[in-house]
Structures are given as C-alpha cells and as structure tokens.
C-alpha cells in the first residue's frame, strides 16, 4: 500500500505523450496538427460567379451609365460548365458558384436587367443597366484565397470548425495530429448484467461500463467499451488481451481481496508489470496500476484495475486514469488533474485516521467565497451522492470531525 501522492506521481512518471498519428480528419477534431496541411487545389479553383446574373465582357461596358443589350448565349447553373466562349455583344446567364466562361470577366447582377428582361435565358436578349460597372466585378478570381501547394494550416494549429472546413476544402481527408487516446473498458463480475436488462435477484446492472465510457469521452479520448468479462479467468484474459491493443486499458472490479479477485494475476500472465496495487485512499483503496510494454517498442499500454464499487471506480478514474489520458494526449500540465481549490466547509465532515477521504460535495459562493457542502452519501457503491456533485472535498488523514466554516481542499468536477 502506498500514499496517494506517491501513486499519482508514479502515474505521472509512467505516462508519456503519445507520438502524433495520421488519422481521419474527423477523428482529429479539436486536436492540434503535428504536420501542416498543404492545399491540393487553388481556392477558388477557377474564376467563380459571386452573384446570380449575367457573365459579361467588361469591354462591352466601356461607356458608363449606358444600357447594354446582349444576346444570352448559354445558361450556367452552379456545377454547369461550357466550352463556349463569350464573344463581344453576348453574355451567359449565370448562377452564383458557376465557373465564369471563357471570354467573360465580370458579372452583372440579375437585378440590373431592365425592361422585363430579367427572366431571359439562352437564345434571348437581355438589357442591362449597370450605372457603376467595375471590370471584374462579382467574380472571385482563381487562387485569390490560396494557391495549390500552399500550406494552409501550420503544425500546431488546433482543428476547430473553420480549420476542419479549410482542411476539407484543401483535400486533406487525413491529417497528422495529436493522437486521440484509445481507452479500452472492461467490466468484471459474474453478478453483472448489461444496463438494458432487468436484473434478477443477485444481479447488478453494469453501471461502471457506461460511466467509464462517459468519463473517457468527456476527456476527448476514444472509449472502446469491451463489455462484460464475468469472473472466469479465461473470459477476463481474453478481454484483457483485446484491451491491451489500446493505449490505456481500464478494467473495473476484481482487484480487492475477495476470492474472485483474480485480476492482478491475470494482468501478470498477460505481461502487464505492476507499478502499484492499493493506495491509502477512501474510496478507492484496492486500485491497481501497471504497464504492458509493446514488443514492437511502441508506447506501452497503461493498465488500470479500478475497484468495482461505482463511486470508488469514478474517484479512482479522476485521480489516476484522468492524468494518464491527459499526459498521453500531450495536454498541458495544468489540464492533467481536476482543478484544486480551497473552500469553506458547509457542513461537518468526518476524516479517516489512516488515509485521505474524498467526499462528493455541492459548491456555492457564500460571503467568504467558495463553500463546499458534502452531499448525503452512503459510500463507495452510492452513485446518487456523486451524481451532480460539483466537487470532491479532500480531507487529510487526521481522524478529526472537520467543522462547518473550516477551510478544506476540494477538487472541482464542474470545470469545463
Ligand atoms: P469487486 O471490486 O469486484 O469486488 O466489486 C465490488 C462491488 O462493486 C460489488 O458489489 C460489485 O457487484 C460492484 N460492481 C463491480 N463491478 C460493477 C459494475 N461494472 N457496475 C456496477 N457495480 C459493479
Ligand atoms: Mg467482482
């Protein structure tokens, strides 16, 4: 059994940022690029009409203010192309987004058509009154925004919505970006049934599976829920072996001292080397952590055995798995852990003598600042007390009753 601070330090020392990965553009949303994106096309890719109207030759509009009468040679909707060249005295009826045909170099908006000619199509004659004609008007020129071969997104850029749109336009179906950490999740326990089942007497719904899946998603990592392993060593071994292909394997149950708590032995048989087992902590004492080196020399899989009781499982996730995922994801140190703050205790809370205690609490602002009030909570199997708790009060191992108004340390769970 080791101290909490030592256990956290061991996780921090063991986890190393994963190297960047080539991945599908949509899998990299929100992550930073590790290599720039180079455009495979010009933008716009050709001279593009920016208004609905008529594609004309500027030379036909040499006299300012004059009404110009032109033959409509062709109709061009967005997506239409023509080999036809616009000759002097003619024009094309054109829609926004269509390529400007050869010979034309400007667009006169449809609103400028006079004498009832706004609706004329190919074969007709349009009369255009454009009082302030500018050569090249309403045309977005080819490569005006960027040219093929240009780096449009630099390494280090975070992929927000606009950046994803730009990468898509530039032809980047895949990008090299910070990796999305893959986290396999396995639930042990023969008593467990899937959460969409009605449990018989003696059975328990698997709440850890969905809960840990959610916790992983909320960190921006990719959960890989592998389901229920029961308590049969072979079944657990098969799912552990599968989970070891991920960057992190999080297994719940089977790590405390009961007869069926076979998980540490199975980890050992699967080549996972123990870093620690059991931490002075309440709830969460049985937590197990180890590393499985990879035969190809790639980054090792980090393996966590969390206690089966759901509240213990989640507290251990927040304290140990969260920093591991954040470090693998190359997040800044300030994002590794839940934010720590000082707060005034809103109600009495009893500390344990032998290990720090974490208690779910509500958070509010009082006249003196932040107030943390422990929620009614029956302990490590009680998720009701943890649901909606904006923080965890961290009481030191002093065995005292901490009185309302005392200053305590809290971990914020409500930070964005
Ligand atoms: P264990 O750590 O396997 O000894 O389990 C401790 C307690 O947590 C037992 O009451 C289990 O039924 C319960 N438990 C274990 N795994 C889960 C799970 N995935 N979902 C809900 N409860 C669980
Ligand atoms: Mg069990």
PDB file of C-alpha atoms in Angstrom, residues 14-21 179-182 243-249 290-303 324 327-329:
ATOM      1  CA  UNK A  14       4.920   6.358 -16.229  1.00  0.00           C
ATOM      2  CA  UNK A  15       2.649   8.078 -18.757  1.00  0.00           C
ATOM      3  CA  UNK A  16       4.431   9.678 -21.729  1.00  0.00           C
ATOM      4  CA  UNK A  17       2.872  11.725 -24.539  1.00  0.00           C
ATOM      5  CA  UNK A  18       1.939   9.515 -27.488  1.00  0.00           C
ATOM      6  CA  UNK A  19       3.581  10.353 -30.813  1.00  0.00           C
ATOM      7  CA  UNK A  20       1.350  12.123 -33.370  1.00  0.00           C
ATOM      8  CA  UNK A  21      -0.760   9.829 -35.563  1.00  0.00           C
ATOM      9  CA  UNK A 179      -3.465  11.261 -31.144  1.00  0.00           C
ATOM     10  CA  UNK A 180      -6.894  10.577 -29.787  1.00  0.00           C
ATOM     11  CA  UNK A 181      -6.099   8.343 -26.822  1.00  0.00           C
ATOM     12  CA  UNK A 182      -7.821   4.954 -27.207  1.00  0.00           C
ATOM     13  CA  UNK A 243      -7.886  -4.323 -24.460  1.00  0.00           C
ATOM     14  CA  UNK A 244      -4.083  -4.336 -24.457  1.00  0.00           C
ATOM     15  CA  UNK A 245      -4.169  -3.242 -28.099  1.00  0.00           C
ATOM     16  CA  UNK A 246      -5.448   0.165 -26.902  1.00  0.00           C
ATOM     17  CA  UNK A 247      -3.312   2.930 -25.380  1.00  0.00           C
ATOM     18  CA  UNK A 248      -4.996   2.508 -21.995  1.00  0.00           C
ATOM     19  CA  UNK A 249      -6.940  -0.426 -20.541  1.00  0.00           C
ATOM     20  CA  UNK A 290       0.624  -1.363 -14.315  1.00  0.00           C
ATOM     21  CA  UNK A 291       2.296  -1.128 -17.713  1.00  0.00           C
ATOM     22  CA  UNK A 292       2.457  -3.598 -20.581  1.00  0.00           C
ATOM     23  CA  UNK A 293       5.496  -2.926 -22.786  1.00  0.00           C
ATOM     24  CA  UNK A 294       4.940  -3.426 -26.510  1.00  0.00           C
ATOM     25  CA  UNK A 295       7.044  -5.932 -28.407  1.00  0.00           C
ATOM     26  CA  UNK A 296       7.494  -3.501 -31.316  1.00  0.00           C
ATOM     27  CA  UNK A 297       8.983  -0.899 -28.975  1.00  0.00           C
ATOM     28  CA  UNK A 298       5.922   1.367 -29.343  1.00  0.00           C
ATOM     29  CA  UNK A 299       4.408   3.219 -26.385  1.00  0.00           C
ATOM     30  CA  UNK A 300       3.385   0.762 -23.627  1.00  0.00           C
ATOM     31  CA  UNK A 301      -0.259   0.190 -22.715  1.00  0.00           C
ATOM     32  CA  UNK A 302      -1.155   1.696 -19.355  1.00  0.00           C
ATOM     33  CA  UNK A 303      -3.391  -0.656 -17.382  1.00  0.00           C
ATOM     34  CA  UNK A 324      -2.707   9.282 -17.599  1.00  0.00           C
ATOM     35  CA  UNK A 327      -0.467  13.087 -20.437  1.00  0.00           C
ATOM     36  CA  UNK A 328      -0.785  10.588 -23.313  1.00  0.00           C
ATOM     37  CA  UNK A 329      -2.797  13.224 -25.188  1.00  0.00           C
TER      38      UNK A 329
END
